[in-house]
PDB file of C-alpha atoms in Angstrom:
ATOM      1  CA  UNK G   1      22.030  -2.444  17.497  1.00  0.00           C
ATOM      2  CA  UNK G   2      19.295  -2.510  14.856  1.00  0.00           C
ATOM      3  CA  UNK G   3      16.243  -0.175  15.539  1.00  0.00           C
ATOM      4  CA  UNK G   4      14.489  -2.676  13.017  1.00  0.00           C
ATOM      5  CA  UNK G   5      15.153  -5.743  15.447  1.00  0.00           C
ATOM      6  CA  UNK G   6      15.636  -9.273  15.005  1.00  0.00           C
ATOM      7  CA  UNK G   7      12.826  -9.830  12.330  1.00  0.00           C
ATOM      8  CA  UNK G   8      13.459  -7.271  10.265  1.00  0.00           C
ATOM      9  CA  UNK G   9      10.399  -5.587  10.886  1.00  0.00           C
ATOM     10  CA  UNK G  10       9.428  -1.277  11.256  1.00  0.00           C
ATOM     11  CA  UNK G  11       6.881  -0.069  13.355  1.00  0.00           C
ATOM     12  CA  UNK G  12       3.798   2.068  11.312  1.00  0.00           C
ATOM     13  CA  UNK G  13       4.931   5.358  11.376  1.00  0.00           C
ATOM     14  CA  UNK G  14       2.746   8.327  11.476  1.00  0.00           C
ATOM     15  CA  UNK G  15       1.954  10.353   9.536  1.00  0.00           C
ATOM     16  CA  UNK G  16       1.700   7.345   7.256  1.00  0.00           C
ATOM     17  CA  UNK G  17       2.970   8.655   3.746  1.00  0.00           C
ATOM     18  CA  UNK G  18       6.527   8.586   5.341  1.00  0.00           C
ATOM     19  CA  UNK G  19       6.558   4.938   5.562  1.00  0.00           C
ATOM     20  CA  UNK G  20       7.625   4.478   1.853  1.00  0.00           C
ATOM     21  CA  UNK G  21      10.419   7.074   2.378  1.00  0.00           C
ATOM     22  CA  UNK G  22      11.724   4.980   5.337  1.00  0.00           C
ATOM     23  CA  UNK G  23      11.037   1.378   4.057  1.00  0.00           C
ATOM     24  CA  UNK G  24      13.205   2.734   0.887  1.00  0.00           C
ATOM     25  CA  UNK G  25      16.105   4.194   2.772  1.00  0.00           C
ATOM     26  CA  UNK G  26      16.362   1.090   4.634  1.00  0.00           C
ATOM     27  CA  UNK G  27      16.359  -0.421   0.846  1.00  0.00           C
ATOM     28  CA  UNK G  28      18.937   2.290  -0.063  1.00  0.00           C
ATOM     29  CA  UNK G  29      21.398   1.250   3.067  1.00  0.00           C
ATOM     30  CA  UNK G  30      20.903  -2.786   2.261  1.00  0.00           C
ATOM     31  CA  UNK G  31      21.787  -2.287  -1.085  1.00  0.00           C
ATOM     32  CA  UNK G  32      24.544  -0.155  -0.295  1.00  0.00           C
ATOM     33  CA  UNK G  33      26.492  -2.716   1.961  1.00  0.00           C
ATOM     34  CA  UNK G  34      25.467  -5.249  -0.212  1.00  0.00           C
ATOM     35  CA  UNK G  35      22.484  -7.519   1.723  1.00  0.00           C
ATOM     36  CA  UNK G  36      20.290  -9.064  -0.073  1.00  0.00           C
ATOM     37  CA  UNK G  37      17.195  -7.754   1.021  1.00  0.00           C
ATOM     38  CA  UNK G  38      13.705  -7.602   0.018  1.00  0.00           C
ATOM     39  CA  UNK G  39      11.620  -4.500   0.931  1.00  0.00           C
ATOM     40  CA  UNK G  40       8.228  -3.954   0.846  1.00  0.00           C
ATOM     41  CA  UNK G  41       6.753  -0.432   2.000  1.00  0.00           C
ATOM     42  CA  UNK G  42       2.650  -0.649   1.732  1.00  0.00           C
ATOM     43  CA  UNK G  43       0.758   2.460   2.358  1.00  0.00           C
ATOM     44  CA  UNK G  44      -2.662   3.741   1.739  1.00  0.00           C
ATOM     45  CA  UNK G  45      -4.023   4.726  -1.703  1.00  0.00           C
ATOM     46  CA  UNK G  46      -4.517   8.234   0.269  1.00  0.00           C
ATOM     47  CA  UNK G  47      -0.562   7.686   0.566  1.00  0.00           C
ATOM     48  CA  UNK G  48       0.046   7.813  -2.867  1.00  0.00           C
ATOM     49  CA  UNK G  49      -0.735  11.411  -3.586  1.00  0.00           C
ATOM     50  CA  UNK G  50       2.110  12.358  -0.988  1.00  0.00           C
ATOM     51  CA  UNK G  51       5.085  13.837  -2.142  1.00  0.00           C
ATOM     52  CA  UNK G  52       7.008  11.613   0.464  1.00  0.00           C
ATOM     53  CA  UNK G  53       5.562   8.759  -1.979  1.00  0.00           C
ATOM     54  CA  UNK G  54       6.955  10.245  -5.027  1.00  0.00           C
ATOM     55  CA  UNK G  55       9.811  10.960  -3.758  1.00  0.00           C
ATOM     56  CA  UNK G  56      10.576   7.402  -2.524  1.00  0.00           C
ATOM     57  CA  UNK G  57       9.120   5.598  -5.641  1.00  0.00           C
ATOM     58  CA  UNK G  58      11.573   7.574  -7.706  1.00  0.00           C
ATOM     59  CA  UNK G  59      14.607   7.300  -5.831  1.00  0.00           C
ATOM     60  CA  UNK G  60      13.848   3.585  -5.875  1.00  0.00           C
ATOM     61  CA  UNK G  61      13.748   3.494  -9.567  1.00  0.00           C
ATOM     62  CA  UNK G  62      16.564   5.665 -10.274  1.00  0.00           C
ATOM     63  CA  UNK G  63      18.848   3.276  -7.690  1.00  0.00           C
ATOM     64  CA  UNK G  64      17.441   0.066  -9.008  1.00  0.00           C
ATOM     65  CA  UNK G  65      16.364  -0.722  -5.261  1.00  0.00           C
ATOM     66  CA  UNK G  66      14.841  -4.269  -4.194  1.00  0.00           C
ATOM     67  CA  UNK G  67      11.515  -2.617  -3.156  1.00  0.00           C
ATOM     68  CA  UNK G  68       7.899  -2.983  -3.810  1.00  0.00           C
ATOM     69  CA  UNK G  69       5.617  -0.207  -2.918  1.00  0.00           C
ATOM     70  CA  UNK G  70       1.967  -1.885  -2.213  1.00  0.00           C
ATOM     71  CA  UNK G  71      -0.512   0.464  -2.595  1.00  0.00           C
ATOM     72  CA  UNK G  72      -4.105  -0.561  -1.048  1.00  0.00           C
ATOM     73  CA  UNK G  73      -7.153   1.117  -2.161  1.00  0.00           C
ATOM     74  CA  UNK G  74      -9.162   0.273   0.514  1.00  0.00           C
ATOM     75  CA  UNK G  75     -12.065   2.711  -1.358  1.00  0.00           C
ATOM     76  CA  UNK G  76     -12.017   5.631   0.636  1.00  0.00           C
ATOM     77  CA  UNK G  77      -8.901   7.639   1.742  1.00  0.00           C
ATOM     78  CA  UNK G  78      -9.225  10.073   5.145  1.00  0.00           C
ATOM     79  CA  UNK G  79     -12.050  12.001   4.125  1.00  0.00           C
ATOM     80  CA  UNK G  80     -11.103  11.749   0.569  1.00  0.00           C
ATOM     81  CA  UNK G  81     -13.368   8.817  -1.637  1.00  0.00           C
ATOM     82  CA  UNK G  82     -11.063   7.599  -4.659  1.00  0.00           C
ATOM     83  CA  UNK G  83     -12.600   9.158  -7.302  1.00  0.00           C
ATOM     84  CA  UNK G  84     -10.848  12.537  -5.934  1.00  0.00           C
ATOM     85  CA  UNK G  85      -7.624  11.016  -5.232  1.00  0.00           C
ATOM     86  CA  UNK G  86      -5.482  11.446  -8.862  1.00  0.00           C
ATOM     87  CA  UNK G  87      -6.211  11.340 -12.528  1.00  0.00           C
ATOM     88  CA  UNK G  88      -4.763   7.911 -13.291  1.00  0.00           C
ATOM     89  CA  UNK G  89      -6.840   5.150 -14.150  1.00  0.00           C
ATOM     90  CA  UNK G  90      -5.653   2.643 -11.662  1.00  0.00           C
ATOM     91  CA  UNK G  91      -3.355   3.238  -8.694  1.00  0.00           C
ATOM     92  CA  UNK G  92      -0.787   0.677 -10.402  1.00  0.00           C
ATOM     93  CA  UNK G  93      -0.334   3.147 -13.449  1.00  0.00           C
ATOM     94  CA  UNK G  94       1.067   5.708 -10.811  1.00  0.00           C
ATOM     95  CA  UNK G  95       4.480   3.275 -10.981  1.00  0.00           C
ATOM     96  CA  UNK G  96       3.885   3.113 -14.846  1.00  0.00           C
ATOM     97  CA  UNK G  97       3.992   6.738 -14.799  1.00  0.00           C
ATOM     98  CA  UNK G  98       7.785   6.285 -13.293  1.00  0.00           C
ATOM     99  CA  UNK G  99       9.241   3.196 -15.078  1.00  0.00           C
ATOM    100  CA  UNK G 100       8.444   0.634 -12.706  1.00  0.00           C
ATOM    101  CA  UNK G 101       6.359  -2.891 -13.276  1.00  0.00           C
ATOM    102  CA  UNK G 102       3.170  -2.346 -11.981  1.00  0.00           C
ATOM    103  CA  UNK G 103       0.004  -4.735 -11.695  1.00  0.00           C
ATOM    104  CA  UNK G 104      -3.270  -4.382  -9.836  1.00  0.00           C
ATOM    105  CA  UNK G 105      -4.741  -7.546  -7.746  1.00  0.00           C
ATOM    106  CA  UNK G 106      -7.538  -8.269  -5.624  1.00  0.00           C
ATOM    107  CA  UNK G 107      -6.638  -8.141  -2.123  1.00  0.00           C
ATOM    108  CA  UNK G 108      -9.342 -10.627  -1.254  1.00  0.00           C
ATOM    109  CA  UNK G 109      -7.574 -13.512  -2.791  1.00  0.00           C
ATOM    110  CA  UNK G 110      -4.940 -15.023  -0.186  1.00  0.00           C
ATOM    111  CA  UNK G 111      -3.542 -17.003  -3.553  1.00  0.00           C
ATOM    112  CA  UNK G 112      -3.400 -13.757  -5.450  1.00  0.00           C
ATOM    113  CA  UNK G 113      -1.640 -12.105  -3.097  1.00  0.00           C
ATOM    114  CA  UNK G 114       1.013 -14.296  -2.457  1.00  0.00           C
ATOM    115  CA  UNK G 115       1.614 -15.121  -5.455  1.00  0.00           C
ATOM    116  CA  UNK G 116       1.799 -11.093  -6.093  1.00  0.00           C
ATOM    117  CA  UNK G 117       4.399 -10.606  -3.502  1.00  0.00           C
ATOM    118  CA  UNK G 118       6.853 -13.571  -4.692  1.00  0.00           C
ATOM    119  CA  UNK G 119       6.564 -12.294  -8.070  1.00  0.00           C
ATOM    120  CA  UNK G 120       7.575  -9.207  -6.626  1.00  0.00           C
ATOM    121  CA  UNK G 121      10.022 -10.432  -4.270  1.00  0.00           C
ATOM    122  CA  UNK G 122      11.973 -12.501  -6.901  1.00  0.00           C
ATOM    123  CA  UNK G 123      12.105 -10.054  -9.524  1.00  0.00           C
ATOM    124  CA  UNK G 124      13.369  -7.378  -6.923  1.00  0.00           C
ATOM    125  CA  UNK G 125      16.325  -9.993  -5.676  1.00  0.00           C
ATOM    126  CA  UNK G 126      17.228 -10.858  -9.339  1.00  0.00           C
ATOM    127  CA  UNK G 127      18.506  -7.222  -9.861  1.00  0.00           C
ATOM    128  CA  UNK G 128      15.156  -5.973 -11.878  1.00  0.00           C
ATOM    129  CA  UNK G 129      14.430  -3.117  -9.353  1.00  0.00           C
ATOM    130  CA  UNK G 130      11.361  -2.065  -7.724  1.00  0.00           C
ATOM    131  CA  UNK G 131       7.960  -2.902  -8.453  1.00  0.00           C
ATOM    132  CA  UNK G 132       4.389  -1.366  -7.507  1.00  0.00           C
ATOM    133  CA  UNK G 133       1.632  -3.831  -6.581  1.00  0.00           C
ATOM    134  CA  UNK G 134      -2.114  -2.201  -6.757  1.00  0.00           C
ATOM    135  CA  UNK G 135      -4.101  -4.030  -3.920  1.00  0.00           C
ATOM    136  CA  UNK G 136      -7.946  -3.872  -4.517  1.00  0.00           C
ATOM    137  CA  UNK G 137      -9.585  -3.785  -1.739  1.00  0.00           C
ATOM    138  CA  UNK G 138     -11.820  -2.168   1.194  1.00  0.00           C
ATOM    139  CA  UNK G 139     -11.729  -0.986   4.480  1.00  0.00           C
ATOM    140  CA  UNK G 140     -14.358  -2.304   6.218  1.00  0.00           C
ATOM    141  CA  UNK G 141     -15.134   1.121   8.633  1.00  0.00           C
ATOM    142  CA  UNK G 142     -14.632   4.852   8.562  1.00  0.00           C
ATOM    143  CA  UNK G 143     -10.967   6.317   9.960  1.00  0.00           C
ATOM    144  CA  UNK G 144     -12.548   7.483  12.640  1.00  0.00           C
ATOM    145  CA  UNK G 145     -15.399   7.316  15.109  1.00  0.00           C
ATOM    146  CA  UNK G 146     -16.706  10.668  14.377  1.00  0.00           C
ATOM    147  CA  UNK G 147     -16.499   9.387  10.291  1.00  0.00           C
ATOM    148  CA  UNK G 148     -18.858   6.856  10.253  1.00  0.00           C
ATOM    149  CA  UNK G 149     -21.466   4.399  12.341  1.00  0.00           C
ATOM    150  CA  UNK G 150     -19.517   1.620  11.181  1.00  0.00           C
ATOM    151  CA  UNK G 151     -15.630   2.602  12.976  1.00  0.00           C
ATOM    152  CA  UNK G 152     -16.141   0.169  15.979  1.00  0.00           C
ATOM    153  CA  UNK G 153     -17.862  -2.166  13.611  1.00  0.00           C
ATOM    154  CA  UNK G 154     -21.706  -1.962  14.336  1.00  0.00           C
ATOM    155  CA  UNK G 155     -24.257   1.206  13.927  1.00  0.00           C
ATOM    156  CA  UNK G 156     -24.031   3.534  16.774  1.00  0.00           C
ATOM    157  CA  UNK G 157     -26.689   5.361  15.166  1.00  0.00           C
ATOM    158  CA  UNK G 158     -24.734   8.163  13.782  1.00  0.00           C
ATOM    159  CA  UNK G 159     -25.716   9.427  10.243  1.00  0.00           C
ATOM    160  CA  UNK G 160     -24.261   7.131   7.606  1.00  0.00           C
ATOM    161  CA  UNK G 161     -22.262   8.694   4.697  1.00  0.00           C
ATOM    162  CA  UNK G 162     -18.592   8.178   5.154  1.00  0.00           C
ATOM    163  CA  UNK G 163     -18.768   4.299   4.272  1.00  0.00           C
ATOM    164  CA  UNK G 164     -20.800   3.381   0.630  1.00  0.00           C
ATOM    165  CA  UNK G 165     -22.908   0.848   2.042  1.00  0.00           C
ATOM    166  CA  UNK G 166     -22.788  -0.708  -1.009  1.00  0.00           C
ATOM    167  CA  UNK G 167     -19.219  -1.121  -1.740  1.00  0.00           C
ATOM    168  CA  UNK G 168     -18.903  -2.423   1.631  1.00  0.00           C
ATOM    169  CA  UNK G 169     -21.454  -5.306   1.394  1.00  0.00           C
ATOM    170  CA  UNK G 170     -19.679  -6.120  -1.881  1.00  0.00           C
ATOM    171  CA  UNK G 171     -16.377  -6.314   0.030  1.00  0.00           C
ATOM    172  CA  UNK G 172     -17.860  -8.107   2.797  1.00  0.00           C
ATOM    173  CA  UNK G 173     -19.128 -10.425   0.551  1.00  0.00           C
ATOM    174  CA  UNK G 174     -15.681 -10.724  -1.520  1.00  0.00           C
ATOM    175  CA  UNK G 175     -13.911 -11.158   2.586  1.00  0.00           C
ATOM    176  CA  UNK G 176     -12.440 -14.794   2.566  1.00  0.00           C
ATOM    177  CA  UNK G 177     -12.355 -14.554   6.224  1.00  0.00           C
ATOM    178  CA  UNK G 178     -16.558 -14.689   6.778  1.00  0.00           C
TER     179      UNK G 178
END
């Protein structure tokens, strides 16, 4: 019996930097009894300062695993905005920085994105190893309700400060949902 299931699928795991450490021991054990598999572990630019990250993107690398680690930078980690969050220019030059294809992409195009993850997906199932996708984005509320007016999604009247107002009415405005 598979805890994964039928689909293939892990639940979110908390806390959340772990999730590339599991997606790419799952990679690890499909690659060692030789399923083609495609694994994608997407975390949190907050994520990607974790050592359980690091760890994961470099045993990937070293093993030549069919993974892509999908970092979104949805603007503002838990209580940490992305300016603070690592010296790198972009969040894709963190896989640079260990020998794996990276690109950066804006999250609010659907075409983008898939075309992103296929890219990713093929390259991974041809033998070329893992990959890092930077997803440029933004989360549309604070973490929490005691963060920010906007957590349930409308002022509560609560001082504003945890969401830029700004960068989120240029999201919102980017948002091919609205």
């Amino acid at each position: 019996m598979s805890v994964i299931g039928t689909k293939r699928v892990l639940p979110p795991t908390a806390p959340l930097p772990i999730a590339s450490a599991t997606a790419t021991g799952v990679a690890l054990a499909a690659n060692r009894l030789a399923k083609p598999r495609f694994h994608l572990a997407p975390v949190g630019e907050g994520c990607s300062s974790s050592g359980e990250f690091w760890e994961a993107m470099n045993l990937a690398g070293a093993r030549g695993l069919p993974i892509s680690f999908m970092i979104q930078n949805n603007q503002i980690a838990l209580d940490t905005f992305t300016a603070g969050q690592s010296g790198a220019e972009t969040f894709g030059d963190k896989g640079h920085s260990m020998g794996i294809p990276s690109w950066s992409i804006d999250g609010s195009d659907p075409a983008e994105f898939h075309t992103s993850t296929a890219v990713a997906r093929e390259f991974a199932l041809e033998g070329g190893g893992p990959t890092l996708i930077h997803v440029e984005t933004m989360r549309g509320c604070g973490h929490a309700h005691h963060h920010d007016d906007l957590y349930l999604g409308a002022a509560s009247g609560n001082p504003p400060g945890y969401v830029d107002r700004e960068l989120l009415t240029y999201w919102s405005n980017k948002d091919p949902n609205s």
